[in-house]
Amino acid sequence: MLKYIFRRILVFIPTLFIISLLAFVISVNAPGDPVNALFSGSEGGGNNNNGQNERVEREKAALRHRLGLDLPLFYVTVSSLASPDTLYKVFDRAEYASLDRLINRYGNWNEISVWSKSVKALRKAVRAVPLPDTSTVSLTEAENALTQRNTCEEIIASLQFSDDPVQISSRLDELKKLTAGGFWTTAFRNSLGESATAFERMRGNTTVWKTYVPTLNFYGNNQYHRWIFGDGHWLTGKGAVDTEGIIRGDFGISYGTKQSVTRTIKRAVPWSVLMTLLSVILAYLISIPVGVYAAAHKDSLFDRFSSVLLFMLYSMPSFFMGTLLLLLFANPEMFDLFPANGVKPVEGYPEGAGFFEKFRISLPYLILPLITYTYSSLAFLSRQMRVSTLEIVHQDFIRTARAKGLSERAVIWKHGVRNALLPIVTVFSNIFPAAIGGSVVLEVLFGIPGMGREIFDAIRTQDYPMIVSVFTLSGFMTLVGYLVADILYAVVDPRITYSSK
Amino acid sequence: MLRRKKPDTSPTEQEFNFRTHAWQQFRKNKPALWSLRVMILLVVIALLAPVLANEKPLYMKYGGETFWPAFTSAKNYTVTDPKTGQTSSLELELADWKRMDMESVVWAPIVWSPGRTDEANMRYVGPGDPQRFIDAKGDTLFMPGRFKHFLGTNSLGEDVAAGLIHGARVSLTIGLLSMSIAALLGLLLGSLAGYFGNERLRTTRARLWLTVFGVFPAWFYAFSVRSFALRDALNESGSSFLVQLVLSLVLFAGVIMAFNYLGKWLGRGAFFGKIVNVPVDAYISRFIEILNSTPTLILILSVSALAKEPSIIYVLVIIGLTSWTGIARFTRAEFLKIRNMDYIKAAEAMGFKEGRIMLRHALINGMAPSLVSIAFGIASAIIAESSLSFLGIGIPPDIVTWGKMLSQGQAHYQSWWLVVFPGIAIFITVTVYNLIGDGLRDAFDPKLKR
């Protein structure tokens, strides 16, 4: 048995790896820039305020480093011979995209990087060009000079994100014409000349064949590794500065609350666990007697009636049931018996209330959600209980028990039920993922501040660290559920052994 | 098909036909048979939705001319006003049909289109409430019976009955299309796992390794090199993206095939030519386990959050891609049984190719039990879709669905008709597919009869 569990846990590793990979792919492809989402510094500020712009850039770069976004994505990446293995270091998504396109078009990284640097230098140079002073020229002339410089800046900015040679060369010509005379300095004209030659060289010496040769790059330190193991030692976690990795329970920072995701999860999980546990216990308490009784009195009125009713419940979507309950019992126009939303009074619990006191206060809030949570597993369980009890009732050991003269009740409850518990175990193993994932629909419907509600909010606000964390955690908990179910199967039914395998 | 004459009551041993037998069993199950009828009715309603609920007349005579507004693809008509004799252009999408003075007209049974606002009856008008109608002169009247909102309206004055009828389309489309994807995947992978098992697929070492390795260059040439072509096509239009995607997929398959042939050619030496087992069954079973461990709803939610614009296509593709595991398991079990049967042995002895045996002999006979899984799958796909639209995630805002209508009712409890009618529609559809699934299970496997 121990050996089986051990082997089972070993098998988990590839499964977990693939789940984490899937989560990672989702987070990498998430729209928007995480740095912008998290950056809390003052946005905007005038364009002319170079000092502040540079400060913002520096802060953003620091944040990028803290989040590990300046690392390559994965251990192995497939790229073409043309693209350098350090392209990931370009932070700016737009700049990255334009460089990538240029590489795809020309395949000569050296020339492309010279061109890209020259455009950046040109951008600096255009800002450095001194505007004519109003003491020497007229006001309109000064204004004209300013608009001229702004036009040049715009053209240069568009050069940075363009990969169309025709467009680029026409824009370069335009720049040359615009800056031929007037207040433009020779320093700027020199930069412009350099850019033009860089562009010609890039267009002249193409090595397109390189884009068709695949290469594999290996990176020891990458974003995925960092996400899993943190930025310290991968096993012990020593030396971690910014993140300890999900393996040690550090799920990063939420975009929405700008707090640690782990903290949010810790706050939300108890509610989901409470709802799930209570509903499973309730479902057991009702479904086992109902299923067994129906099986013991097969084809009786009770059997038929409960079968039809449970089948209907089974087909009922939970959000319909929940809305109906709210419509009936939390509606001032019908029966205003229960609160429609939340888990506790608006003003909170009274001071110094103990756990049971809190529970008593919350109880009216929990009744409708609990019914909704319970009924579907209730229906499933009773149907399953009935079937498995029916199978058991026809077996030899039951006949033996009857022959011994035991009462019908003792036969069924003492000998039969224990053997019909397998479906119970199946439902029990579903607790684990449900506790961590919550029920999105029901928690939203009833306003329960659990994990389902949390992930719904995360999706609405595109809070990817949260989404990815819940995804990974609930995948993991599903695996745990499978394992627990396997062990319990063997406990419940002695005929199931794993050792012979 | 439903009223087919009963076959002879007791077929002899030779005449025993599994499918006829299963159909007979299924017919004995009254709830399942009725469900099948209701399902057909639902499909018919979904197909006829534009005829059943449409604000445009099905047929009309106006200014001496006849028109078929509900059945045309034209954007506008040139009409002559019968009173003034002036010709004007009638925009089909904007026209105020109900106030036009037509010589004769045939309306759809429900004279409202889904998602179309009725200004006179905004703010949740119930089926029993007085409904208002503004006639051609601008006077407000009580709603004449003809144009009544039979099941009420929502906050925007959209007709609930029209939404229900058109919502059936969305539900059935998602249910059927996603299960087609799932059935394709499930049958393919399940039959591969069941037919080959862990020992039957044997190949040379070179061929195996080269095929596996081929994934890297295949990925590179199909998706990495062509990434800009794909991205540009996506920005251009859906159809050109589809063309580019198919091209990429063909390239992908082509490169892997090329490596496979290279392996065939290389696999002659002593080392490279060593015959190895490919444990297909183990791989596929593990894959199923992985897929079962991923939280589907959260996966759908995250992927639809990734998409720039919500679309039904994403929802149905993800449901399809994640729900094939049940079908695969059924098919696998059936194939494990079938592959040891005499007729497969015979086919092998006759030297048929494996692909042909699998497709023409095994699959045809092993497909039936996966129908059970497909029927249950449709039910859960419909629940998944309506949960998503209930949450308001993944389904575009301009499409009316049952779940969305129900969530409007949840926001406004006085309007019970917004909860009860769509809810019952979902409930009936789901029940019908569950009952059909139950019936099929009993018919195919009498041991499981409950």
PDB file of C-alpha atoms in Angstrom, chain B residues 282-388:
ATOM      1  CA  ALA B 282      -0.234   4.372 -20.994  1.00  0.00           C
ATOM      2  CA  TYR B 283       0.458   7.735 -22.617  1.00  0.00           C
ATOM      3  CA  ILE B 284      -3.137   8.386 -23.541  1.00  0.00           C
ATOM      4  CA  SER B 285      -4.417   7.269 -20.151  1.00  0.00           C
ATOM      5  CA  ARG B 286      -1.972   9.568 -18.424  1.00  0.00           C
ATOM      6  CA  PHE B 287      -3.038  12.395 -20.699  1.00  0.00           C
ATOM      7  CA  ILE B 288      -6.670  11.786 -19.775  1.00  0.00           C
ATOM      8  CA  GLU B 289      -5.720  11.896 -16.111  1.00  0.00           C
ATOM      9  CA  ILE B 290      -3.952  15.215 -16.586  1.00  0.00           C
ATOM     10  CA  LEU B 291      -6.899  16.695 -18.416  1.00  0.00           C
ATOM     11  CA  ASN B 292      -9.263  15.508 -15.705  1.00  0.00           C
ATOM     12  CA  SER B 293      -7.119  17.268 -13.123  1.00  0.00           C
ATOM     13  CA  THR B 294      -7.406  20.650 -14.781  1.00  0.00           C
ATOM     14  CA  PRO B 295     -10.316  22.691 -13.504  1.00  0.00           C
ATOM     15  CA  THR B 296     -12.384  23.059 -16.677  1.00  0.00           C
ATOM     16  CA  LEU B 297     -14.542  25.990 -15.705  1.00  0.00           C
ATOM     17  CA  ILE B 298     -11.517  27.971 -14.553  1.00  0.00           C
ATOM     18  CA  LEU B 299      -9.723  27.037 -17.775  1.00  0.00           C
ATOM     19  CA  ILE B 300     -12.637  28.255 -19.876  1.00  0.00           C
ATOM     20  CA  LEU B 301     -12.838  31.396 -17.806  1.00  0.00           C
ATOM     21  CA  SER B 302      -9.131  32.161 -18.109  1.00  0.00           C
ATOM     22  CA  VAL B 303      -8.962  31.510 -21.820  1.00  0.00           C
ATOM     23  CA  SER B 304     -12.028  33.603 -22.528  1.00  0.00           C
ATOM     24  CA  ALA B 305     -10.396  36.349 -20.484  1.00  0.00           C
ATOM     25  CA  LEU B 306      -7.340  36.030 -22.749  1.00  0.00           C
ATOM     26  CA  ALA B 307      -9.357  36.515 -25.909  1.00  0.00           C
ATOM     27  CA  LYS B 308      -9.607  40.071 -27.098  1.00  0.00           C
ATOM     28  CA  GLU B 309     -13.280  39.752 -27.872  1.00  0.00           C
ATOM     29  CA  PRO B 310     -15.610  37.169 -26.374  1.00  0.00           C
ATOM     30  CA  SER B 311     -16.875  34.640 -28.868  1.00  0.00           C
ATOM     31  CA  ILE B 312     -19.009  31.523 -28.777  1.00  0.00           C
ATOM     32  CA  ILE B 313     -16.335  29.770 -30.833  1.00  0.00           C
ATOM     33  CA  TYR B 314     -13.816  29.916 -27.986  1.00  0.00           C
ATOM     34  CA  VAL B 315     -16.326  28.571 -25.509  1.00  0.00           C
ATOM     35  CA  LEU B 316     -17.377  25.641 -27.637  1.00  0.00           C
ATOM     36  CA  VAL B 317     -13.830  24.779 -28.678  1.00  0.00           C
ATOM     37  CA  ILE B 318     -12.602  24.718 -25.078  1.00  0.00           C
ATOM     38  CA  ILE B 319     -15.586  22.680 -23.924  1.00  0.00           C
ATOM     39  CA  GLY B 320     -14.891  20.301 -26.804  1.00  0.00           C
ATOM     40  CA  LEU B 321     -11.177  20.082 -26.117  1.00  0.00           C
ATOM     41  CA  THR B 322     -11.663  19.315 -22.437  1.00  0.00           C
ATOM     42  CA  SER B 323     -14.636  16.969 -22.454  1.00  0.00           C
ATOM     43  CA  TRP B 324     -13.524  14.142 -24.723  1.00  0.00           C
ATOM     44  CA  THR B 325     -12.097  12.046 -21.906  1.00  0.00           C
ATOM     45  CA  GLY B 326     -15.334  10.200 -21.109  1.00  0.00           C
ATOM     46  CA  ILE B 327     -15.821   9.277 -24.766  1.00  0.00           C
ATOM     47  CA  ALA B 328     -12.210   8.130 -25.010  1.00  0.00           C
ATOM     48  CA  ARG B 329     -12.556   5.912 -21.962  1.00  0.00           C
ATOM     49  CA  PHE B 330     -15.688   4.248 -23.324  1.00  0.00           C
ATOM     50  CA  THR B 331     -14.123   3.709 -26.743  1.00  0.00           C
ATOM     51  CA  ARG B 332     -10.936   2.375 -25.196  1.00  0.00           C
ATOM     52  CA  ALA B 333     -12.830  -0.176 -23.112  1.00  0.00           C
ATOM     53  CA  GLU B 334     -14.816  -1.263 -26.147  1.00  0.00           C
ATOM     54  CA  PHE B 335     -11.689  -1.619 -28.282  1.00  0.00           C
ATOM     55  CA  LEU B 336      -9.931  -3.678 -25.638  1.00  0.00           C
ATOM     56  CA  LYS B 337     -12.840  -6.106 -25.999  1.00  0.00           C
ATOM     57  CA  ILE B 338     -13.079  -5.931 -29.782  1.00  0.00           C
ATOM     58  CA  ARG B 339      -9.435  -6.352 -30.655  1.00  0.00           C
ATOM     59  CA  ASN B 340      -9.449  -9.943 -29.437  1.00  0.00           C
ATOM     60  CA  MET B 341     -12.536 -10.881 -31.443  1.00  0.00           C
ATOM     61  CA  ASP B 342     -12.381 -13.272 -34.314  1.00  0.00           C
ATOM     62  CA  TYR B 343     -13.309 -10.876 -37.065  1.00  0.00           C
ATOM     63  CA  ILE B 344     -10.410  -8.582 -36.222  1.00  0.00           C
ATOM     64  CA  LYS B 345      -8.085 -11.584 -36.214  1.00  0.00           C
ATOM     65  CA  ALA B 346      -9.513 -12.548 -39.568  1.00  0.00           C
ATOM     66  CA  ALA B 347      -8.979  -9.076 -40.965  1.00  0.00           C
ATOM     67  CA  GLU B 348      -5.405  -9.158 -39.734  1.00  0.00           C
ATOM     68  CA  ALA B 349      -4.865 -12.553 -41.300  1.00  0.00           C
ATOM     69  CA  MET B 350      -6.101 -11.192 -44.599  1.00  0.00           C
ATOM     70  CA  GLY B 351      -3.347  -8.606 -44.424  1.00  0.00           C
ATOM     71  CA  PHE B 352      -5.417  -5.454 -44.166  1.00  0.00           C
ATOM     72  CA  LYS B 353      -3.615  -2.401 -43.008  1.00  0.00           C
ATOM     73  CA  GLU B 354      -4.025  -1.421 -39.382  1.00  0.00           C
ATOM     74  CA  GLY B 355      -5.633   1.905 -40.220  1.00  0.00           C
ATOM     75  CA  ARG B 356      -8.271   0.153 -42.274  1.00  0.00           C
ATOM     76  CA  ILE B 357      -8.990  -2.445 -39.625  1.00  0.00           C
ATOM     77  CA  MET B 358      -9.379   0.215 -36.995  1.00  0.00           C
ATOM     78  CA  LEU B 359     -11.600   2.448 -39.064  1.00  0.00           C
ATOM     79  CA  ARG B 360     -13.675   0.039 -41.113  1.00  0.00           C
ATOM     80  CA  HIS B 361     -14.017  -2.845 -38.720  1.00  0.00           C
ATOM     81  CA  ALA B 362     -13.353  -1.932 -35.115  1.00  0.00           C
ATOM     82  CA  LEU B 363     -14.581   1.630 -34.941  1.00  0.00           C
ATOM     83  CA  ILE B 364     -17.914   0.945 -36.624  1.00  0.00           C
ATOM     84  CA  ASN B 365     -18.660  -1.697 -34.024  1.00  0.00           C
ATOM     85  CA  GLY B 366     -17.090   0.018 -31.048  1.00  0.00           C
ATOM     86  CA  MET B 367     -18.676   3.413 -31.453  1.00  0.00           C
ATOM     87  CA  ALA B 368     -22.078   2.730 -29.937  1.00  0.00           C
ATOM     88  CA  PRO B 369     -21.254   2.978 -26.201  1.00  0.00           C
ATOM     89  CA  SER B 370     -19.598   6.350 -26.613  1.00  0.00           C
ATOM     90  CA  LEU B 371     -23.035   7.649 -27.608  1.00  0.00           C
ATOM     91  CA  VAL B 372     -23.906   7.448 -23.919  1.00  0.00           C
ATOM     92  CA  SER B 373     -21.020   9.703 -23.076  1.00  0.00           C
ATOM     93  CA  ILE B 374     -21.904  12.076 -25.898  1.00  0.00           C
ATOM     94  CA  ALA B 375     -25.486  12.428 -24.676  1.00  0.00           C
ATOM     95  CA  PHE B 376     -24.379  13.229 -21.119  1.00  0.00           C
ATOM     96  CA  GLY B 377     -21.680  15.479 -22.561  1.00  0.00           C
ATOM     97  CA  ILE B 378     -24.226  17.566 -24.459  1.00  0.00           C
ATOM     98  CA  ALA B 379     -26.154  18.053 -21.230  1.00  0.00           C
ATOM     99  CA  SER B 380     -23.108  19.243 -19.339  1.00  0.00           C
ATOM    100  CA  ALA B 381     -21.927  21.434 -22.227  1.00  0.00           C
ATOM    101  CA  ILE B 382     -25.298  23.175 -22.169  1.00  0.00           C
ATOM    102  CA  ILE B 383     -24.987  23.684 -18.416  1.00  0.00           C
ATOM    103  CA  ALA B 384     -21.435  25.002 -18.858  1.00  0.00           C
ATOM    104  CA  GLU B 385     -22.515  27.474 -21.526  1.00  0.00           C
ATOM    105  CA  SER B 386     -25.455  28.746 -19.542  1.00  0.00           C
ATOM    106  CA  SER B 387     -23.336  29.082 -16.378  1.00  0.00           C
ATOM    107  CA  LEU B 388     -20.854  31.168 -18.339  1.00  0.00           C
TER     108      LEU B 388
END
